[in-house]
XYZ file of C-alpha atoms in Angstrom:
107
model
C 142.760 153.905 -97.120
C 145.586 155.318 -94.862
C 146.490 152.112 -92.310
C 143.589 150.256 -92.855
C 141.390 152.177 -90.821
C 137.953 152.065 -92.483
C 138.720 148.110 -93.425
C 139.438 147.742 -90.088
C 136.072 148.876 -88.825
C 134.572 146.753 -91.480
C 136.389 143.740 -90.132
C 134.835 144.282 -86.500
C 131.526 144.608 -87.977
C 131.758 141.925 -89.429
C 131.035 143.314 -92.996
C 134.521 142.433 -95.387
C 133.845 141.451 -98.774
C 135.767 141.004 -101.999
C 133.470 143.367 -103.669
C 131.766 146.293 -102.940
C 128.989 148.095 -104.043
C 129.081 152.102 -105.683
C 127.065 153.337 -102.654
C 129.848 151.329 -100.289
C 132.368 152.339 -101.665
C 130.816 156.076 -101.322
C 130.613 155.326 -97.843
C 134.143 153.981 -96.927
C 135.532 157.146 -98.703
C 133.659 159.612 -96.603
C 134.516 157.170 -93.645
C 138.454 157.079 -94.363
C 137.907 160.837 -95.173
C 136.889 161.724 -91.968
C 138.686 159.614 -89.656
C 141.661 160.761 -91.601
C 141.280 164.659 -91.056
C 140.713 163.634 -87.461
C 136.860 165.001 -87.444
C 135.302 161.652 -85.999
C 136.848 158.873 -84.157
C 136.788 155.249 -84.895
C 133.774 154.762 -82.577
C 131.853 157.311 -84.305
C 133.150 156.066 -87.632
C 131.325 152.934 -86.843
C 128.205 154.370 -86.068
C 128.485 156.260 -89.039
C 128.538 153.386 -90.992
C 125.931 152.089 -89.448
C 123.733 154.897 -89.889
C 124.550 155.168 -93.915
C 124.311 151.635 -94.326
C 120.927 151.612 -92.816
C 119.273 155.072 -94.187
C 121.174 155.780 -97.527
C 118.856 154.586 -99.777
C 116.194 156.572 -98.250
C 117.957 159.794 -99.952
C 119.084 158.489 -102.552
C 118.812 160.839 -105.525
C 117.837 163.949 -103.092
C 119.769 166.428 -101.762
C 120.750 165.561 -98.087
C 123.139 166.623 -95.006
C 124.822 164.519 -93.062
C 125.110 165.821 -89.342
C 127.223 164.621 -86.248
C 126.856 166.557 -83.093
C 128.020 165.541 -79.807
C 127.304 166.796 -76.157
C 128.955 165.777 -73.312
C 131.245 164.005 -75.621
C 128.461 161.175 -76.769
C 127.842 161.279 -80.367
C 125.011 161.705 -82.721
C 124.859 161.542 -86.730
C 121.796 162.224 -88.810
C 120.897 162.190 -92.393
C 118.850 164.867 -93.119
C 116.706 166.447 -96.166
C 118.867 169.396 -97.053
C 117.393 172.828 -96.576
C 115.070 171.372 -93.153
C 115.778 173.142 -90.097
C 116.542 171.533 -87.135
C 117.476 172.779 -83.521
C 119.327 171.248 -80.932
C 119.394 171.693 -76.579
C 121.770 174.383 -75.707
C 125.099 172.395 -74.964
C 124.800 170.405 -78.351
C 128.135 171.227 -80.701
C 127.596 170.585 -84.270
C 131.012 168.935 -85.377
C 129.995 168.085 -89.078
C 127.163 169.872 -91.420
C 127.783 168.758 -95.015
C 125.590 168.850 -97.413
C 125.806 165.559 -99.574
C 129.111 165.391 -98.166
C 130.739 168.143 -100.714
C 133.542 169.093 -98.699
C 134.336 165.553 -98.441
C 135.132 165.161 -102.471
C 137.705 167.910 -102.369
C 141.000 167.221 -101.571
């Protein structure tokens, strides 16, 4: 992880171990993936976290998005059943759409 970033975040959260699970390590990949390309901050990277942490195991094994919009600059992620349709208030940009997080594997 480039500087430290996503164990960094981990640190303030208060979550560093010595070892890690296959679903947190999945997580700190997309994470340092992200905050890397410069498509979330490290405030949303933290609620990212928080939301994966908390929900993943609900899709695990089915396909899924994960969403972040923002309007007026405050963000929002959701996990999502892929293929459900959702709608947003006019205003709302949606920043990332990836379904289980493909475009996140390829370099």
């Amino acid at each position: 992880m480039k500087d430290g970033l996503s164990l960094d975040l981990l640190k303030e959260a208060g979550r560093e171990q010595s070892l890690y699970a296959l679903e947190q390590i999945m997580m700190l990949y997309v994470l340092d993936k992200l905050l890397m390309s410069g498509d979330i901050t490290r405030q949303e990277g933290a609620l990212l976290f928080e939301v994966m942490s908390e929900h993943y195991y609900r899709f695990t094994g089915k396909p899924s998005e994960l969403v972040l919009i923002r309007k007026m600059g405050v963000p929002s992620f959701m996990l999502v059943i892929a293929g459900t349709e959702f709608y947003f208030h006019k205003g709302v940009k949606v920043v990332l759409l990836g379904s289980r997080w493909e475009h996140l594997w390829k370099n």
